[in-house]
Amino acid sequence: MAPTKQLNFITGNKNKLAEVRAILGSVIKVDNQAIEVPEIQGTIKEIATEKCRRAAEVVGGPVLTEDTALEFHALKGLPGPYIKSFLEALGHEGLNKMLDSFDTNRAEAVCTFAFCEGPGSEPILFQGRTEGAIVRPRGPTNFGWDPIFEYQGKTYAEMDKNEKNQISHRYKALAKVQDWITHGQS
């Protein structure tokens, strides 16, 4: 069963924390703890499940974790859950160049939140997806791949926080978390 008063969100990313608090803050208090847990290789769901399970063991109690993926249609879903490593190695321009020889720049932003009650419990997954396109960087470059992901004519980086928080993959996943919390499903 979901916690009723607060959630311990495991992240070291202040931008993600701010988005989660902005979206969930009206229904639950979001605390934060930065914990390093090794990430396995696998599918989005396998990675999210294992990360949450390991975080719950480290904390010894309930946790909420998040994993983000960026799937390029031309590359059959790559870089997917490995987008952070691809971005660090190639930068925004390098990610664009990966698609230069293809006919499509379509992509899907994927956010998977996982909640685990504690050690030994099976994580519950909540996923949100937003279809868009990979474009040359526009807007501030302070939040991951936001400058290259375009949704309806604007990159995530060009949107103000409220606008992004109404349409993003993270918002869609958090809406499912919020529904689960408010309706007390187990």
Tab-separated table of C-alpha atoms in Angstrom:
chain	number	residue	atom	x	y	z
A	1	MET	CA	0.000	0.000	0.000
A	2	ALA	CA	1.243	3.504	-0.810
A	3	PRO	CA	2.500	5.761	1.942
A	4	THR	CA	-0.034	8.359	2.991
A	5	LYS	CA	2.047	11.312	4.158
A	6	GLN	CA	5.450	11.262	2.512
A	7	LEU	CA	7.596	9.590	-0.108
A	8	ASN	CA	11.359	9.173	-0.078
A	9	PHE	CA	12.419	9.991	-3.643
A	10	ILE	CA	15.868	8.617	-4.430
A	11	THR	CA	17.720	11.029	-6.702
A	12	GLY	CA	20.758	13.243	-6.752
A	13	ASN	CA	19.310	15.318	-9.603
A	14	LYS	CA	17.911	18.601	-8.252
A	15	ASN	CA	15.965	19.267	-11.480
A	16	LYS	CA	14.143	15.926	-11.254
A	17	LEU	CA	13.460	16.529	-7.571
A	18	ALA	CA	11.965	19.953	-8.342
A	19	GLU	CA	9.697	18.478	-11.039
A	20	VAL	CA	8.522	15.659	-8.789
A	21	ARG	CA	7.776	18.086	-5.955
A	22	ALA	CA	5.957	20.458	-8.338
A	23	ILE	CA	3.757	17.661	-9.672
A	24	LEU	CA	3.178	15.536	-6.538
A	25	GLY	CA	3.551	18.183	-3.836
A	26	SER	CA	-0.175	18.837	-3.546
A	27	VAL	CA	-0.930	15.221	-2.548
A	28	ILE	CA	2.145	14.030	-0.682
A	29	LYS	CA	5.327	15.355	0.929
A	30	VAL	CA	8.337	14.403	-1.184
A	31	ASP	CA	11.524	13.889	0.798
A	32	ASN	CA	14.797	13.231	-0.940
A	33	GLN	CA	17.784	11.005	-0.469
A	34	ALA	CA	20.710	10.629	-2.880
A	35	ILE	CA	21.920	7.035	-2.961
A	36	GLU	CA	24.257	5.468	-5.477
A	37	VAL	CA	22.925	2.120	-6.631
A	38	PRO	CA	24.546	0.205	-9.464
A	39	GLU	CA	22.497	0.151	-12.644
A	40	ILE	CA	22.196	-3.142	-14.441
A	41	GLN	CA	21.966	-3.497	-18.188
A	42	GLY	CA	18.602	-4.568	-19.527
A	43	THR	CA	15.229	-3.258	-20.583
A	44	ILE	CA	13.737	-0.080	-19.163
A	45	LYS	CA	11.503	-2.135	-16.859
A	46	GLU	CA	14.301	-4.450	-15.685
A	47	ILE	CA	16.582	-1.511	-14.877
A	48	ALA	CA	13.830	0.426	-13.047
A	49	THR	CA	12.766	-2.616	-11.021
A	50	GLU	CA	16.286	-3.546	-9.922
A	51	LYS	CA	17.254	0.053	-9.084
A	52	CYS	CA	14.192	0.439	-6.859
A	53	ARG	CA	14.703	-2.941	-5.195
A	54	ARG	CA	18.337	-2.095	-4.371
A	55	ALA	CA	17.463	1.405	-3.108
A	56	ALA	CA	14.831	-0.069	-0.754
A	57	GLU	CA	17.476	-2.431	0.641
A	58	VAL	CA	19.941	0.431	1.235
A	59	VAL	CA	17.306	2.688	2.848
A	60	GLY	CA	15.627	-0.152	4.710
A	61	GLY	CA	12.174	1.192	3.889
A	62	PRO	CA	9.877	2.617	1.234
A	63	VAL	CA	11.392	4.391	-1.768
A	64	LEU	CA	10.410	5.971	-5.069
A	65	THR	CA	12.974	5.843	-7.870
A	66	GLU	CA	12.944	7.177	-11.405
A	67	ASP	CA	14.563	6.199	-14.667
A	68	THR	CA	14.422	8.129	-17.890
A	69	ALA	CA	14.949	6.821	-21.395
A	70	LEU	CA	15.020	8.426	-24.820
A	71	GLU	CA	14.129	6.068	-27.655
A	72	PHE	CA	15.052	7.042	-31.227
A	73	HIS	CA	12.646	5.398	-33.680
A	74	ALA	CA	15.341	5.147	-36.385
A	75	LEU	CA	17.572	3.207	-33.977
A	76	LYS	CA	14.799	0.838	-32.849
A	77	GLY	CA	14.690	2.301	-29.346
A	78	LEU	CA	18.335	3.145	-28.725
A	79	PRO	CA	19.818	4.841	-26.810
A	80	GLY	CA	16.838	4.079	-24.556
A	81	PRO	CA	17.767	3.678	-20.882
A	82	TYR	CA	21.411	4.417	-21.738
A	83	ILE	CA	20.698	8.013	-22.806
A	84	LYS	CA	22.712	9.486	-19.923
A	85	SER	CA	25.881	7.683	-21.052
A	86	PHE	CA	25.249	8.555	-24.711
A	87	LEU	CA	24.694	12.220	-23.812
A	88	GLU	CA	27.862	12.345	-21.683
A	89	ALA	CA	29.928	10.759	-24.491
A	90	LEU	CA	28.438	12.541	-27.517
A	91	GLY	CA	26.732	15.726	-26.327
A	92	HIS	CA	23.590	17.194	-27.896
A	93	GLU	CA	25.146	17.585	-31.365
A	94	GLY	CA	26.496	14.036	-31.316
A	95	LEU	CA	23.041	12.664	-30.543
A	96	ASN	CA	21.688	14.612	-33.510
A	97	LYS	CA	24.449	13.307	-35.788
A	98	MET	CA	23.434	9.748	-34.928
A	99	LEU	CA	20.197	10.427	-36.824
A	100	ASP	CA	21.587	12.433	-39.783
A	101	SER	CA	21.548	9.497	-42.213
A	102	PHE	CA	18.049	8.341	-41.299
A	103	ASP	CA	14.675	9.410	-42.712
A	104	THR	CA	13.149	10.043	-39.298
A	105	ASN	CA	14.088	12.033	-36.245
A	106	ARG	CA	11.048	10.822	-34.276
A	107	ALA	CA	11.677	9.795	-30.686
A	108	GLU	CA	9.850	8.877	-27.529
A	109	ALA	CA	10.720	10.167	-24.079
A	110	VAL	CA	10.029	7.519	-21.448
A	111	CYS	CA	9.893	7.944	-17.688
A	112	THR	CA	9.508	5.005	-15.330
A	113	PHE	CA	8.886	5.539	-11.625
A	114	ALA	CA	9.154	2.564	-9.321
A	115	PHE	CA	7.821	2.326	-5.773
A	116	CYS	CA	8.960	-0.321	-3.322
A	117	GLU	CA	7.573	-0.698	0.213
A	118	GLY	CA	10.900	-1.925	1.519
A	119	PRO	CA	13.425	-4.757	1.406
A	120	GLY	CA	11.950	-7.943	-0.038
A	121	SER	CA	8.926	-6.224	-1.588
A	122	GLU	CA	8.300	-6.245	-5.321
A	123	PRO	CA	8.494	-2.779	-6.925
A	124	ILE	CA	5.439	-1.330	-8.661
A	125	LEU	CA	6.119	0.496	-11.941
A	126	PHE	CA	4.446	3.634	-13.347
A	127	GLN	CA	5.418	4.664	-16.863
A	128	GLY	CA	4.776	7.771	-18.945
A	129	ARG	CA	5.658	8.351	-22.600
A	130	THR	CA	5.736	11.460	-24.785
A	131	GLU	CA	6.217	11.316	-28.562
A	132	GLY	CA	8.415	13.989	-30.099
A	133	ALA	CA	11.406	14.590	-32.330
A	134	ILE	CA	15.143	15.022	-31.956
A	135	VAL	CA	16.212	18.487	-33.156
A	136	ARG	CA	19.311	20.659	-33.040
A	137	PRO	CA	19.732	22.104	-29.508
A	138	ARG	CA	17.515	25.044	-28.574
A	139	GLY	CA	17.072	26.661	-25.166
A	140	PRO	CA	19.036	26.369	-21.922
A	141	THR	CA	21.386	23.379	-21.698
A	142	ASN	CA	21.172	22.769	-17.940
A	143	PHE	CA	18.846	19.735	-17.873
A	144	GLY	CA	19.999	16.681	-19.778
A	145	TRP	CA	18.628	16.239	-23.268
A	146	ASP	CA	15.804	18.796	-22.906
A	147	PRO	CA	17.360	21.096	-25.576
A	148	ILE	CA	17.084	18.424	-28.302
A	149	PHE	CA	13.659	16.896	-27.559
A	150	GLU	CA	10.904	18.781	-29.356
A	151	TYR	CA	7.219	18.417	-28.604
A	152	GLN	CA	4.705	20.378	-30.693
A	153	GLY	CA	7.208	22.948	-31.959
A	154	LYS	CA	9.127	23.599	-28.733
A	155	THR	CA	11.990	21.781	-27.077
A	156	TYR	CA	11.541	20.853	-23.446
A	157	ALA	CA	14.295	23.401	-22.704
A	158	GLU	CA	12.295	26.190	-24.404
A	159	MET	CA	9.220	25.488	-22.284
A	160	ASP	CA	8.699	27.076	-18.906
A	161	LYS	CA	8.534	24.603	-16.032
A	162	ASN	CA	4.742	24.693	-15.722
A	163	GLU	CA	4.254	24.073	-19.441
A	164	LYS	CA	6.679	21.139	-19.430
A	165	ASN	CA	5.126	19.732	-16.250
A	166	GLN	CA	1.763	19.455	-18.041
A	167	ILE	CA	2.929	17.322	-20.996
A	168	SER	CA	6.219	15.601	-20.200
A	169	HIS	CA	6.899	11.892	-19.918
A	170	ARG	CA	7.716	12.513	-16.230
A	171	TYR	CA	4.364	14.237	-15.678
A	172	LYS	CA	2.494	11.335	-17.286
A	173	ALA	CA	4.275	8.794	-15.076
A	174	LEU	CA	3.774	10.932	-11.964
A	175	ALA	CA	0.068	11.296	-12.755
A	176	LYS	CA	-0.128	7.499	-12.446
A	177	VAL	CA	1.829	7.598	-9.162
A	178	GLN	CA	-0.464	10.347	-7.868
A	179	ASP	CA	-3.576	8.380	-8.829
A	180	TRP	CA	-2.194	5.304	-7.082
A	181	ILE	CA	-1.388	7.318	-3.930
A	182	THR	CA	-4.731	9.134	-3.746
A	183	HIS	CA	-6.777	6.012	-4.411
A	184	GLY	CA	-4.728	3.876	-2.011
A	185	GLN	CA	-4.262	0.973	-4.360
A	186	SER	CA	-1.964	-1.824	-3.324
